mmCIF file of C-alpha atoms in Angstrom:
data_model
loop_
_atom_site.group_PDB
_atom_site.id
_atom_site.type_symbol
_atom_site.label_atom_id
_atom_site.label_comp_id
_atom_site.label_asym_id
_atom_site.label_seq_id
_atom_site.Cartn_x
_atom_site.Cartn_y
_atom_site.Cartn_z
ATOM 1 C CA GLY A 1 102.496 52.080 116.141
ATOM 2 C CA VAL A 2 104.259 49.169 114.437
ATOM 3 C CA LEU A 3 107.635 50.879 114.834
ATOM 4 C CA GLU A 4 106.979 51.520 118.515
ATOM 5 C CA GLN A 5 106.094 47.855 119.105
ATOM 6 C CA LEU A 6 109.327 46.802 117.433
ATOM 7 C CA GLU A 7 111.226 49.517 119.384
ATOM 8 C CA ILE A 8 112.453 51.091 116.157
ATOM 9 C CA PRO A 9 113.081 54.829 116.581
ATOM 10 C CA LEU A 10 111.431 57.153 114.097
ATOM 11 C CA PRO A 11 113.730 59.165 111.810
ATOM 12 C CA LYS A 12 114.108 62.759 112.948
ATOM 13 C CA ILE A 13 112.537 64.131 109.768
ATOM 14 C CA THR A 14 109.444 62.008 110.417
ATOM 15 C CA ILE A 15 109.229 63.284 113.994
ATOM 16 C CA TYR A 16 109.497 66.893 112.823
ATOM 17 C CA VAL A 17 106.778 66.436 110.181
ATOM 18 C CA THR A 18 104.364 64.642 112.516
ATOM 19 C CA ASP A 19 104.965 67.190 115.293
ATOM 20 C CA PHE A 20 104.299 70.031 112.868
ATOM 21 C CA SER A 21 101.140 68.276 111.674
ATOM 22 C CA LYS A 22 99.845 67.933 115.248
ATOM 23 C CA PHE A 23 100.746 71.543 116.022
ATOM 24 C CA PHE A 24 98.986 72.813 112.908
ATOM 25 C CA GLN A 25 95.859 70.803 113.748
ATOM 26 C CA LYS A 26 95.715 72.581 117.115
ATOM 27 C CA VAL A 27 96.237 76.105 115.810
ATOM 28 C CA SER A 28 94.466 75.867 112.438
ATOM 29 C CA LYS A 29 90.991 76.853 113.660
ATOM 30 C CA PRO A 30 92.126 79.842 115.788
ATOM 31 C CA LEU A 31 94.485 80.866 112.981
ATOM 32 C CA ILE A 32 91.757 80.773 110.322
ATOM 33 C CA LEU A 33 89.387 82.645 112.636
ATOM 34 C CA GLY A 34 92.023 85.297 113.424
ATOM 35 C CA VAL A 35 92.935 85.794 109.773
ATOM 36 C CA SER A 36 89.239 86.070 108.851
ATOM 37 C CA ILE A 37 88.600 88.720 111.522
ATOM 38 C CA ILE A 38 91.690 90.738 110.547
ATOM 39 C CA SER A 39 90.772 90.495 106.848
ATOM 40 C CA LEU A 40 87.226 91.712 107.602
ATOM 41 C CA ILE A 41 88.523 94.660 109.656
ATOM 42 C CA LEU A 42 90.972 95.642 106.913
ATOM 43 C CA TYR A 43 88.262 95.326 104.247
ATOM 44 C CA LEU A 44 85.851 97.547 106.194
ATOM 45 C CA SER A 45 88.654 100.066 106.815
ATOM 46 C CA ARG A 46 89.930 100.145 103.230
ATOM 47 C CA ASN A 47 88.708 103.729 102.696
ATOM 48 C CA ALA A 48 89.969 105.046 106.033
ATOM 49 C CA LEU A 49 92.923 107.445 105.992
ATOM 50 C CA TRP A 50 94.947 105.399 108.509
ATOM 51 C CA PHE A 51 94.573 102.312 106.328
ATOM 52 C CA LYS A 52 95.743 104.129 103.197
ATOM 53 C CA LYS A 53 98.737 105.542 105.056
ATOM 54 C CA SER A 54 99.692 102.207 106.617
ATOM 55 C CA SER A 55 99.193 100.115 103.479
ATOM 56 C CA SER A 56 101.207 102.548 101.335
ATOM 57 C CA LYS A 57 104.024 102.656 103.889
ATOM 58 C CA PHE A 58 103.998 98.858 104.192
ATOM 59 C CA MET A 59 104.170 98.420 100.427
ATOM 60 C CA SER A 60 107.106 100.838 100.164
ATOM 61 C CA PHE A 61 109.205 98.554 102.388
ATOM 62 C CA ILE A 62 108.635 95.484 100.208
ATOM 63 C CA PRO A 63 111.560 95.061 97.776
ATOM 64 C CA VAL A 64 110.612 95.281 94.085
ATOM 65 C CA PHE A 65 106.842 95.273 94.747
ATOM 66 C CA GLY A 66 106.975 98.671 96.468
ATOM 67 C CA GLU A 67 108.587 100.298 93.428
ATOM 68 C CA LEU A 68 106.239 98.400 91.112
ATOM 69 C CA THR A 69 103.195 99.738 92.992
ATOM 70 C CA LYS A 70 104.543 103.279 92.752
ATOM 71 C CA ARG A 71 105.069 102.980 88.984
ATOM 72 C CA ILE A 72 101.533 101.656 88.531
ATOM 73 C CA GLN A 73 100.142 104.661 90.398
ATOM 74 C CA MET A 74 102.351 107.066 88.449
ATOM 75 C CA ALA A 75 101.055 105.550 85.210
ATOM 76 C CA ARG A 76 97.464 106.068 86.402
ATOM 77 C CA LEU A 77 98.142 109.668 87.404
ATOM 78 C CA SER A 78 99.827 110.416 84.080
ATOM 79 C CA GLU A 79 97.026 108.771 82.076
ATOM 80 C CA SER A 80 94.354 110.666 83.998
ATOM 81 C CA MET A 81 96.152 114.006 83.631
ATOM 82 C CA ALA A 82 96.667 113.387 79.900
ATOM 83 C CA THR A 83 92.979 112.610 79.369
ATOM 84 C CA LEU A 84 91.718 115.587 81.363
ATOM 85 C CA ILE A 85 94.133 118.150 79.910
ATOM 86 C CA SER A 86 93.538 116.895 76.346
ATOM 87 C CA SER A 87 89.811 117.348 77.002
ATOM 88 C CA ASN A 88 90.457 121.036 77.825
ATOM 89 C CA VAL A 89 89.791 120.615 81.537
ATOM 90 C CA PRO A 90 91.546 123.465 83.432
ATOM 91 C CA LEU A 91 94.807 122.373 85.018
ATOM 92 C CA VAL A 92 93.736 123.190 88.587
ATOM 93 C CA ARG A 93 90.493 121.260 88.122
ATOM 94 C CA ALA A 94 92.401 118.305 86.628
ATOM 95 C CA ILE A 95 94.664 118.154 89.694
ATOM 96 C CA GLU A 96 91.646 118.421 91.991
ATOM 97 C CA MET A 97 89.866 115.560 90.186
ATOM 98 C CA ASN A 98 92.945 113.367 90.504
ATOM 99 C CA GLU A 99 93.086 114.154 94.199
ATOM 100 C CA GLU A 100 89.578 112.718 94.504
ATOM 101 C CA MET A 101 90.283 109.645 92.360
ATOM 102 C CA ILE A 102 93.721 108.483 93.537
ATOM 103 C CA ASP A 103 93.905 106.271 96.627
ATOM 104 C CA TYR A 104 97.696 105.841 96.740
ATOM 105 C CA TYR A 105 98.528 107.989 99.762
ATOM 106 C CA PRO A 106 102.125 109.107 98.886
ATOM 107 C CA ILE A 107 100.737 110.735 95.718
ATOM 108 C CA LYS A 108 97.327 111.736 97.054
ATOM 109 C CA LYS A 109 98.769 113.767 99.934
ATOM 110 C CA THR A 110 100.868 115.890 97.537
ATOM 111 C CA LEU A 111 98.128 116.917 95.119
ATOM 112 C CA ASN A 112 96.522 119.543 97.352
ATOM 113 C CA ASP A 113 99.888 121.292 97.823
ATOM 114 C CA ILE A 114 100.542 121.079 94.072
ATOM 115 C CA ARG A 115 97.122 122.557 93.299
ATOM 116 C CA GLN A 116 97.673 125.393 95.773
ATOM 117 C CA GLY A 117 101.083 126.081 94.246
ATOM 118 C CA VAL A 118 99.625 126.305 90.738
ATOM 119 C CA LEU A 119 96.904 128.660 91.992
ATOM 120 C CA LYS A 120 99.644 130.932 93.346
ATOM 121 C CA GLY A 121 101.292 131.054 89.916
ATOM 122 C CA LYS A 122 103.958 128.424 90.406
ATOM 123 C CA PRO A 123 104.885 126.348 87.311
ATOM 124 C CA LEU A 124 103.502 122.824 87.501
ATOM 125 C CA HIS A 125 106.902 121.126 87.283
ATOM 126 C CA GLN A 126 108.181 123.193 90.224
ATOM 127 C CA ALA A 127 105.124 122.209 92.273
ATOM 128 C CA PHE A 128 105.843 118.536 91.522
ATOM 129 C CA GLU A 129 109.545 118.994 92.220
ATOM 130 C CA GLU A 130 108.881 119.878 95.852
ATOM 131 C CA HIS A 131 107.769 116.293 96.546
ATOM 132 C CA LYS A 132 110.185 113.349 96.518
ATOM 133 C CA VAL A 133 107.633 110.848 95.253
ATOM 134 C CA TYR A 134 107.975 112.284 91.722
ATOM 135 C CA ASP A 135 111.147 111.222 89.936
ATOM 136 C CA LYS A 136 113.370 113.377 87.727
ATOM 137 C CA ARG A 137 112.048 111.883 84.488
ATOM 138 C CA PHE A 138 108.483 112.807 85.446
ATOM 139 C CA ILE A 139 109.429 116.377 86.396
ATOM 140 C CA SER A 140 111.525 116.846 83.228
ATOM 141 C CA MET A 141 108.681 115.705 80.964
ATOM 142 C CA VAL A 142 106.225 118.019 82.739
ATOM 143 C CA ARG A 143 108.634 120.949 82.398
ATOM 144 C CA ILE A 144 109.124 120.305 78.678
ATOM 145 C CA GLY A 145 105.358 119.945 78.228
ATOM 146 C CA GLU A 146 104.822 123.340 79.841
ATOM 147 C CA GLU A 147 107.519 124.987 77.724
ATOM 148 C CA VAL A 148 106.175 123.729 74.388
ATOM 149 C CA ASN A 149 102.512 123.824 75.434
ATOM 150 C CA GLU A 150 102.132 120.045 74.973
ATOM 151 C CA LEU A 151 101.384 119.089 78.555
ATOM 152 C CA GLY A 152 98.646 116.594 77.673
ATOM 153 C CA LYS A 153 100.864 114.895 75.103
ATOM 154 C CA ASN A 154 103.774 114.627 77.519
ATOM 155 C CA PHE A 155 101.569 113.197 80.272
ATOM 156 C CA LYS A 156 100.402 110.586 77.758
ATOM 157 C CA GLU A 157 104.020 109.772 76.930
ATOM 158 C CA LEU A 158 104.754 109.404 80.654
ATOM 159 C CA SER A 159 101.792 107.063 81.027
ATOM 160 C CA ILE A 160 103.070 104.865 78.193
ATOM 161 C CA ASN A 161 106.607 104.838 79.626
ATOM 162 C CA TYR A 162 105.452 103.876 83.113
ATOM 163 C CA SER A 163 103.081 101.224 81.773
ATOM 164 C CA THR A 164 105.851 99.721 79.637
ATOM 165 C CA SER A 165 108.174 99.711 82.646
ATOM 166 C CA VAL A 166 105.512 97.973 84.756
ATOM 167 C CA ASP A 167 104.934 95.317 82.091
ATOM 168 C CA HIS A 168 108.667 94.669 81.778
ATOM 169 C CA GLN A 169 109.181 94.443 85.535
ATOM 170 C CA THR A 170 106.140 92.182 85.919
ATOM 171 C CA LYS A 171 107.533 89.767 83.334
ATOM 172 C CA ILE A 172 110.876 89.683 85.167
ATOM 173 C CA ILE A 173 109.159 88.986 88.505
ATOM 174 C CA LYS A 174 107.067 86.242 86.904
ATOM 175 C CA SER A 175 110.113 84.602 85.324
ATOM 176 C CA LEU A 176 111.883 84.622 88.717
ATOM 177 C CA MET A 177 108.901 83.521 90.792
ATOM 178 C CA GLU A 178 107.954 80.466 88.724
ATOM 179 C CA PRO A 179 111.181 78.479 89.374
ATOM 180 C CA LEU A 180 111.195 79.576 93.035
ATOM 181 C CA ILE A 181 107.638 78.309 93.513
ATOM 182 C CA ILE A 182 108.512 75.022 91.778
ATOM 183 C CA ILE A 183 111.581 74.587 94.013
ATOM 184 C CA PHE A 184 109.560 75.388 97.155
ATOM 185 C CA VAL A 185 106.737 72.989 96.292
ATOM 186 C CA GLY A 186 109.246 70.307 95.305
ATOM 187 C CA ALA A 187 111.079 70.730 98.612
ATOM 188 C CA VAL A 188 107.854 70.415 100.619
ATOM 189 C CA VAL A 189 106.753 67.332 98.691
ATOM 190 C CA GLY A 190 110.231 65.822 99.024
ATOM 191 C CA ILE A 191 110.326 66.357 102.809
ATOM 192 C CA VAL A 192 106.873 64.818 103.287
ATOM 193 C CA ALA A 193 107.755 61.890 101.024
ATOM 194 C CA MET A 194 111.013 61.254 102.890
ATOM 195 C CA SER A 195 109.221 61.390 106.243
ATOM 196 C CA MET A 196 106.890 58.633 105.003
ATOM 197 C CA ILE A 197 109.414 56.466 103.176
ATOM 198 C CA LEU A 198 112.286 56.441 105.694
ATOM 199 C CA PRO A 199 110.246 54.673 108.416
ATOM 200 C CA ILE A 200 109.381 51.967 105.881
ATOM 201 C CA PHE A 201 113.069 51.502 105.103
ATOM 202 C CA GLU A 202 113.833 51.341 108.821
ATOM 203 C CA LEU A 203 111.107 48.737 109.289
ATOM 204 C CA SER A 204 112.257 46.584 106.378
ATOM 205 C CA SER A 205 115.879 46.693 107.559
ATOM 206 C CA LYS A 206 114.952 45.506 111.067
ATOM 207 C CA MET A 207 112.550 42.754 110.057
ATOM 208 C CA GLU A 208 113.690 39.365 108.867
ATOM 209 C CA PHE A 209 111.899 37.771 105.960
#
């Protein structure tokens, strides 16, 4: 108001910040309400097949995090298979139990085909090999485990390898994200501070003391 009375134009950065503030005040309530409704719908649908398909597909398109999610799920599958096979659970039953436990759709949808293949006499590594979600390292370890009759041990080794890879990748992401967050927050604070300070400089330069 003081600047308007003195006919001193506001700096552009101040105009942008104040306009954004007014805009956000208008849309904040509908935005919060919309996000709350969408979050509630997604939460209630978390066990639905369409949600599992969509969320898995969405995650696969996210750089780094998509691959990280896949490795986490592979570690869980390997750990579960190692525990069940080492406890003398039949292989077909172990696959069936994992099909019931795993929610990650790209893996879950393959387990029924893998189980049917094993029932028909197909080697486990060949059943896995028919699906792209399983990488060459996984298939090679399963094949070796079948050949030397150490399938449970090899699944345990796969679980450790995937878990180690996840830990390493998580540390890298954390080390990259921390400076980016600091830079982002610093930029926001700097813009807001400039939008407040520049009008004061303009006012002091126009007034005579």
